[in-house]
Backbone as ProteinMPNN parsed JSONL, in Angstrom:
{"seq_chain_A": "SLNLKGEMDLGTSFAPEVGVAQMGADYIAILGYDDAATSPSITLQGLEGLVVGVRGGETDVFSFQNGQAILDPQYDYIYVVVMNLTRASREAECHETSYTILTGPGEQPHLPDRTLITPNFRPPRVELSP", "coords_chain_A": {"N_chain_A": [[-2.043, 22.931, 2.482], [-0.595, 19.893, 3.705], [2.654, 19.325, 4.859], [5.34, 16.97, 4.884], [7.65, 16.124, 7.474], [9.598, 14.339, 6.946], [10.7, 11.257, 5.299], [10.938, 7.746, 5.798], [12.479, 4.551, 5.466], [11.217, 1.276, 6.132], [12.786, -0.543, 8.684], [14.767, 1.226, 9.229], [15.958, 4.098, 11.159], [14.781, 7.294, 12.39], [15.704, 10.496, 13.199], [15.269, 13.689, 13.48], [17.195, 16.714, 12.88], [16.136, 19.008, 14.009], [13.803, 19.153, 16.528], [10.346, 18.832, 17.633], [8.457, 21.732, 18.021], [6.992, 23.25, 20.947], [3.545, 22.539, 21.435], [3.321, 21.72, 18.821], [3.527, 19.624, 15.802], [5.002, 16.908, 13.991], [5.076, 15.215, 10.839], [5.722, 12.102, 9.51], [6.475, 9.954, 6.866], [6.232, 6.451, 6.429], [7.994, 4.152, 4.542], [8.368, 1.36, 2.235], [7.229, -0.837, 3.515], [5.442, -2.408, 2.178], [6.777, -4.35, 0.827], [7.518, -6.026, 2.777], [7.371, -9.109, 4.55], [6.355, -9.318, 7.021], [4.465, -7.68, 9.66], [4.742, -4.137, 9.939], [6.597, -2.659, 12.556], [6.575, 0.115, 14.659], [8.35, 2.33, 16.625], [8.291, 4.948, 18.938], [10.292, 7.318, 20.475], [10.781, 9.671, 23.047], [8.738, 11.611, 22.604], [5.126, 12.048, 22.404], [2.65, 10.455, 20.262], [0.883, 9.403, 17.256], [-0.039, 6.759, 15.018], [-0.931, 6.554, 11.647], [-2.781, 4.798, 9.329], [-3.586, 4.495, 5.962], [-5.977, 3.252, 3.769], [-7.55, 2.62, 0.823], [-10.62, 4.266, 1.016], [-10.515, 4.711, 3.73], [-9.186, 5.553, 6.955], [-7.144, 4.378, 9.458], [-6.478, 4.897, 12.884], [-3.917, 4.676, 15.224], [-2.883, 4.356, 18.579], [0.207, 4.607, 20.389], [1.379, 1.782, 22.078], [2.961, 1.283, 24.967], [4.993, 2.765, 23.766], [5.113, 1.649, 21.232], [3.795, 0.717, 18.035], [2.145, -1.644, 16.036], [1.386, -2.528, 12.804], [-0.907, -3.848, 10.374], [0.409, -4.925, 7.266], [-0.968, -4.089, 5.002], [-1.596, -1.458, 4.149], [-2.084, 1.48, 2.111], [-0.72, 3.834, 2.633], [1.37, 4.829, 5.341], [1.749, 6.799, 8.2], [3.558, 8.561, 10.732], [2.596, 10.586, 13.359], [4.059, 12.926, 15.225], [3.84, 14.445, 18.317], [4.242, 17.363, 20.265], [3.084, 18.114, 23.186], [3.476, 19.896, 25.209], [3.21, 23.136, 26.744], [4.431, 26.388, 26.281], [5.235, 28.889, 28.708], [5.548, 31.511, 27.923], [5.614, 32.963, 24.655], [8.193, 33.593, 23.72], [9.725, 31.779, 25.072], [9.39, 29.326, 23.934], [10.356, 26.056, 23.07], [12.058, 23.325, 21.349], [11.566, 19.755, 21.279], [13.445, 16.834, 21.025], [13.216, 13.714, 19.199], [13.031, 10.18, 18.399], [12.381, 7.812, 15.878], [11.971, 4.4, 15.472], [12.021, 1.587, 13.316], [10.879, -1.644, 12.195], [10.495, -5.238, 11.767], [7.416, -6.568, 12.988], [5.3, -8.385, 15.326], [2.261, -9.54, 16.177], [-0.287, -7.619, 14.739], [-1.589, -4.525, 16.025], [-4.906, -3.504, 16.993], [-6.783, -0.872, 15.471], [-7.411, 2.305, 17.115], [-9.456, 3.877, 16.237], [-11.462, 4.204, 13.248], [-11.612, 6.195, 10.416], [-13.636, 7.638, 7.877], [-12.359, 8.531, 4.857], [-12.615, 9.664, 2.034], [-11.446, 11.531, 0.314], [-8.678, 11.648, 0.556], [-5.439, 12.971, 0.111], [-2.078, 12.301, -0.38], [0.369, 13.765, 1.792], [3.397, 15.61, 1.104], [7.013, 15.828, 0.98], [8.309, 18.951, 1.596], [10.517, 20.63, -0.287], [13.384, 22.632, 0.315], [14.105, 25.791, -1.246]], "CA_chain_A": [[-1.614, 21.557, 2.31], [0.23, 19.37, 4.787], [3.977, 18.895, 4.427], [5.998, 15.974, 5.712], [8.982, 16.433, 8.02], [10.533, 13.437, 6.297], [10.295, 9.911, 4.927], [11.904, 6.75, 6.256], [12.211, 3.179, 5.037], [11.074, 0.269, 7.178], [14.085, -1.107, 9.036], [15.695, 2.314, 9.53], [15.528, 4.997, 12.217], [14.623, 8.693, 11.972], [15.887, 11.447, 14.299], [15.532, 14.944, 12.79], [18.102, 17.658, 13.542], [15.295, 19.924, 14.778], [12.664, 18.423, 17.066], [9.022, 19.423, 17.486], [8.224, 22.871, 18.908], [5.874, 23.082, 21.873], [2.222, 22.61, 20.818], [3.461, 21.455, 17.393], [3.522, 18.23, 15.368], [5.722, 16.508, 12.783], [4.469, 14.11, 10.1], [6.77, 11.336, 8.848], [5.951, 8.833, 6.087], [6.957, 5.181, 6.484], [8.036, 3.562, 3.201], [9.009, 0.057, 2.09], [6.589, -1.901, 4.286], [4.634, -3.249, 1.289], [7.614, -5.476, 0.408], [7.846, -6.834, 3.951], [6.511, -10.278, 4.781], [5.804, -9.198, 8.366], [3.815, -6.418, 9.987], [5.709, -3.118, 10.355], [6.6, -2.201, 13.94], [7.051, 1.495, 14.746], [8.598, 2.728, 18.003], [8.531, 6.386, 19.093], [10.981, 7.64, 21.725], [10.996, 11.087, 23.34], [7.503, 12.387, 22.553], [3.891, 11.294, 22.168], [2.271, 10.47, 18.864], [-0.098, 8.475, 16.702], [0.285, 6.208, 13.707], [-2.095, 6.626, 10.774], [-2.705, 3.925, 8.163], [-4.62, 4.841, 4.99], [-6.229, 2.169, 2.812], [-8.791, 2.934, 0.12], [-11.25, 5.479, 1.535], [-10.559, 4.658, 5.193], [-7.954, 5.821, 7.686], [-7.096, 3.804, 10.799], [-5.635, 5.651, 13.8], [-3.361, 3.809, 16.265], [-2.07, 4.914, 19.658], [1.369, 3.797, 20.739], [1.241, 0.966, 23.289], [4.33, 1.207, 25.507], [5.908, 3.366, 22.799], [5.195, 0.878, 19.993], [2.585, 0.4, 17.271], [2.38, -2.67, 15.015], [0.288, -2.42, 11.855], [-1.069, -4.755, 9.255], [1.186, -4.332, 6.169], [-1.795, -3.893, 3.812], [-2.007, -0.063, 3.963], [-1.524, 2.223, 0.981], [0.168, 4.836, 3.221], [1.499, 4.834, 6.799], [2.384, 8.022, 8.701], [3.697, 8.78, 12.168], [2.359, 11.972, 13.765], [4.782, 13.135, 16.479], [3.244, 15.642, 18.914], [4.808, 17.954, 21.476], [1.885, 18.662, 23.816], [3.795, 20.838, 26.277], [2.888, 24.526, 26.418], [5.377, 27.369, 26.815], [4.572, 29.922, 29.508], [5.553, 32.7, 27.061], [6.008, 32.612, 23.289], [9.645, 33.715, 23.562], [10.373, 30.662, 25.74], [9.026, 28.089, 23.244], [11.52, 25.278, 22.659], [11.787, 22.07, 20.655], [11.936, 18.507, 21.932], [13.892, 15.864, 20.027], [12.582, 12.395, 19.244], [13.566, 9.175, 17.486], [11.462, 6.775, 15.432], [12.636, 3.161, 15.065], [11.093, 0.704, 12.61], [11.367, -2.988, 11.913], [9.422, -6.227, 11.689], [6.638, -6.75, 14.208], [4.57, -9.641, 15.469], [0.809, -9.432, 16.01], [-0.714, -6.233, 14.549], [-2.528, -3.932, 16.97], [-6.176, -3.041, 16.437], [-6.828, 0.598, 15.497], [-8.263, 2.965, 18.109], [-10.659, 4.305, 15.511], [-11.395, 4.226, 11.787], [-12.266, 7.373, 9.853], [-13.934, 7.566, 6.445], [-11.567, 9.605, 4.237], [-12.639, 9.397, 0.587], [-10.72, 12.54, -0.467], [-7.303, 11.734, 1.047], [-4.317, 13.21, -0.797], [-0.884, 12.131, 0.452], [1.259, 14.919, 1.935], [4.704, 15.395, 0.469], [8.122, 16.539, 1.604], [8.522, 20.273, 1.0], [11.957, 20.836, -0.475], [13.803, 24.028, 0.441], [14.602, 26.302, -2.534]], "C_chain_A": [[-0.657, 21.176, 3.433], [1.559, 18.899, 4.225], [4.549, 17.883, 5.406], [7.316, 16.518, 6.244], [10.02, 15.547, 7.335], [9.89, 12.116, 5.934], [11.362, 8.956, 5.439], [11.49, 5.372, 5.771], [12.076, 2.273, 6.253], [12.433, -0.379, 7.425], [15.134, -0.056, 9.329], [15.165, 3.11, 10.727], [15.505, 6.426, 11.682], [14.758, 9.56, 13.207], [16.245, 12.79, 13.662], [16.467, 15.849, 13.596], [17.333, 18.62, 14.434], [14.066, 19.143, 15.222], [11.352, 19.146, 16.822], [8.868, 20.555, 18.499], [7.028, 22.59, 19.813], [4.557, 23.38, 21.168], [2.27, 22.386, 19.308], [3.43, 19.958, 17.094], [4.379, 18.063, 14.115], [4.989, 15.323, 12.165], [5.573, 13.422, 9.311], [6.129, 10.145, 8.136], [6.853, 7.615, 6.262], [6.854, 4.54, 5.102], [8.603, 2.143, 3.281], [8.365, -1.082, 2.854], [5.794, -2.84, 3.387], [5.433, -4.434, 0.749], [7.878, -6.444, 1.554], [6.851, -7.984, 4.102], [5.836, -10.187, 6.148], [5.171, -7.825, 8.558], [4.862, -5.384, 10.409], [5.491, -2.717, 11.815], [7.241, -0.816, 13.979], [7.176, 1.854, 16.218], [8.933, 4.208, 18.036], [9.146, 6.633, 20.459], [11.084, 9.152, 21.863], [9.751, 11.945, 23.363], [6.312, 11.459, 22.382], [3.553, 11.337, 20.685], [1.187, 9.471, 18.546], [0.48, 7.897, 15.42], [-1.012, 6.167, 12.91], [-1.849, 5.721, 9.575], [-3.879, 4.212, 7.242], [-4.741, 3.712, 3.983], [-7.562, 2.462, 2.15], [-9.358, 4.24, 0.649], [-11.363, 5.498, 3.042], [-9.183, 4.926, 5.782], [-8.081, 5.237, 9.083], [-6.101, 4.594, 11.641], [-5.231, 4.733, 14.948], [-2.637, 4.652, 17.305], [-0.849, 4.031, 19.835], [1.078, 3.07, 22.04], [2.639, 0.679, 23.81], [5.347, 1.695, 24.472], [5.957, 2.677, 21.451], [3.817, 0.716, 19.355], [2.968, -0.612, 16.196], [1.155, -2.692, 14.108], [0.257, -3.604, 10.906], [-0.306, -4.137, 8.074], [0.346, -3.944, 4.949], [-2.289, -2.453, 3.609], [-1.374, 0.524, 2.71], [-0.481, 3.23, 1.464], [0.192, 4.64, 4.732], [2.275, 6.084, 7.199], [2.5, 7.964, 10.215], [3.467, 10.27, 12.407], [2.994, 12.118, 15.148], [4.323, 14.462, 17.062], [3.994, 16.071, 20.167], [3.666, 18.707, 22.155], [2.191, 19.604, 24.971], [3.574, 22.27, 25.797], [3.929, 25.442, 27.055], [4.617, 28.418, 27.619], [4.519, 31.249, 28.747], [6.091, 32.3, 25.692], [7.52, 32.639, 23.101], [10.39, 32.536, 24.183], [10.033, 29.315, 25.102], [10.308, 27.352, 22.82], [11.083, 23.975, 22.007], [12.239, 20.884, 21.489], [12.301, 17.499, 20.851], [13.191, 14.522, 20.24], [13.291, 11.481, 18.258], [12.45, 8.193, 17.144], [12.299, 5.588, 14.964], [11.611, 2.275, 14.374], [11.735, -0.645, 12.352], [10.204, -3.939, 11.82], [8.722, -6.376, 13.036], [5.94, -8.095, 14.219], [3.088, -9.417, 15.17], [0.391, -7.973, 15.84], [-1.701, -5.782, 15.63], [-3.837, -3.607, 16.25], [-6.199, -1.52, 16.486], [-7.731, 1.11, 16.617], [-9.562, 3.43, 17.472], [-10.377, 4.277, 14.016], [-12.213, 5.399, 11.293], [-12.519, 7.14, 8.376], [-13.278, 8.78, 5.786], [-11.506, 9.416, 2.728], [-11.786, 10.363, -0.231], [-9.278, 12.701, -0.022], [-6.328, 11.988, -0.097], [-3.045, 13.125, 0.026], [-0.083, 13.425, 0.57], [2.601, 14.592, 1.304], [5.76, 16.168, 1.232], [8.311, 17.851, 0.858], [10.017, 20.508, 0.916], [12.281, 22.314, -0.384], [14.339, 24.506, -0.9], [16.126, 26.407, -2.57]], "O_chain_A": [[0.001, 22.03, 4.028], [1.599, 18.165, 3.238], [4.275, 17.935, 6.605], [8.012, 17.271, 5.563], [11.172, 15.945, 7.163], [8.715, 11.874, 6.21], [12.54, 9.305, 5.509], [10.302, 5.064, 5.677], [12.736, 2.477, 7.272], [13.144, -0.722, 6.481], [16.275, -0.394, 9.646], [14.078, 2.841, 11.239], [16.122, 6.732, 10.662], [14.008, 9.385, 14.168], [17.409, 13.016, 13.334], [16.527, 15.768, 14.823], [17.819, 19.007, 15.497], [13.37, 18.544, 14.402], [11.25, 19.973, 15.916], [9.118, 20.368, 19.69], [6.159, 21.786, 19.477], [4.452, 24.34, 20.405], [1.366, 22.812, 18.589], [3.324, 19.131, 18.0], [4.467, 18.967, 13.284], [4.363, 14.53, 12.867], [6.28, 14.065, 8.536], [5.336, 9.414, 8.729], [8.079, 7.729, 6.248], [5.76, 4.4, 4.556], [9.237, 1.772, 4.269], [8.893, -2.194, 2.851], [5.497, -3.963, 3.792], [4.854, -5.409, 0.269], [8.394, -7.541, 1.344], [5.66, -7.845, 3.822], [4.861, -10.891, 6.409], [5.322, -6.931, 7.727], [5.779, -5.715, 11.161], [4.366, -2.47, 12.249], [8.309, -0.597, 13.408], [6.221, 1.701, 16.978], [9.763, 4.677, 17.256], [8.6, 6.214, 21.48], [11.437, 9.84, 20.906], [9.715, 12.937, 24.092], [6.464, 10.246, 22.235], [4.096, 12.152, 19.939], [0.649, 8.792, 19.421], [1.38, 8.479, 14.813], [-2.062, 5.792, 13.433], [-0.838, 5.854, 8.886], [-5.032, 4.18, 7.671], [-3.746, 3.265, 3.411], [-8.589, 2.544, 2.823], [-8.635, 5.234, 0.724], [-12.202, 6.211, 3.593], [-8.157, 4.579, 5.197], [-9.017, 5.563, 9.813], [-5.01, 4.923, 11.175], [-6.078, 4.091, 15.569], [-1.872, 5.552, 16.961], [-0.864, 2.853, 19.477], [0.587, 3.67, 22.996], [3.407, -0.062, 23.195], [6.422, 1.113, 24.321], [6.755, 3.063, 20.596], [2.807, 0.595, 20.048], [3.989, -0.458, 15.525], [0.028, -2.853, 14.576], [1.268, -4.267, 10.672], [-0.368, -2.921, 7.894], [0.908, -3.505, 3.946], [-3.312, -2.251, 2.954], [-0.284, 0.127, 2.299], [0.525, 3.457, 0.791], [-0.832, 4.325, 5.339], [3.318, 6.394, 6.623], [1.648, 7.391, 10.894], [4.068, 11.113, 11.742], [2.534, 11.516, 16.118], [4.401, 15.494, 16.394], [4.335, 15.249, 21.017], [3.32, 19.814, 21.744], [1.273, 20.068, 25.647], [3.728, 22.579, 24.615], [4.266, 25.288, 28.229], [3.5, 28.795, 27.266], [3.572, 32.019, 28.898], [6.927, 31.403, 25.586], [8.069, 31.793, 22.396], [11.557, 32.308, 23.864], [10.352, 28.269, 25.668], [11.228, 27.962, 22.276], [9.924, 23.57, 22.089], [13.165, 20.985, 22.294], [11.565, 17.325, 19.879], [12.652, 14.241, 21.31], [14.048, 11.934, 17.399], [11.672, 7.795, 18.011], [13.221, 5.745, 14.164], [10.457, 2.215, 14.798], [12.958, -0.776, 12.296], [9.05, -3.512, 11.796], [9.358, -6.316, 14.088], [5.985, -8.846, 13.244], [2.716, -9.136, 14.03], [0.684, -7.156, 16.713], [-2.538, -6.561, 16.088], [-3.857, -3.455, 15.029], [-5.692, -0.929, 17.439], [-8.687, 0.445, 17.016], [-10.626, 3.382, 18.088], [-9.228, 4.32, 13.576], [-13.363, 5.582, 11.694], [-11.707, 6.514, 7.695], [-13.602, 9.921, 6.116], [-10.46, 9.048, 2.193], [-11.432, 10.046, -1.366], [-8.699, 13.773, -0.198], [-6.373, 11.323, -1.132], [-2.932, 13.812, 1.042], [0.128, 14.114, -0.428], [2.898, 13.434, 1.009], [5.446, 17.051, 2.03], [8.455, 17.864, -0.365], [10.7, 20.577, 1.937], [11.562, 23.153, -0.926], [14.96, 23.73, -1.627], [16.693, 26.82, -3.583]]}, "name": "protein", "num_of_chains": 1, "seq": "SLNLKGEMDLGTSFAPEVGVAQMGADYIAILGYDDAATSPSITLQGLEGLVVGVRGGETDVFSFQNGQAILDPQYDYIYVVVMNLTRASREAECHETSYTILTGPGEQPHLPDRTLITPNFRPPRVELSP"}
């Protein structure tokens, strides 16, 4: 199962204490956009990533355009996938890169790069430490 690095409300920012390890990815859920009258705007600083919007049995995938993605607010779930695509020369030299996600109201929603049929989607959850 897939675990979330964290959750954040629309209108807040997210900067985890530990960044993403080389060749790794973090998954962050965006919450509170269904109450917004405008389209949610998501900005990623420091690393590359994608935004995923799930609605019914379909998943739309968005690339960041100049570090920003603006979505239609009608999704059941929205996630940011933050990726560290750099490769360490040796495993012992693997390091993490920090990042920040900013959210707020956006203007015109972007069109998705692609739409996937996902009838069996189950939302990931935050894994709590014991």
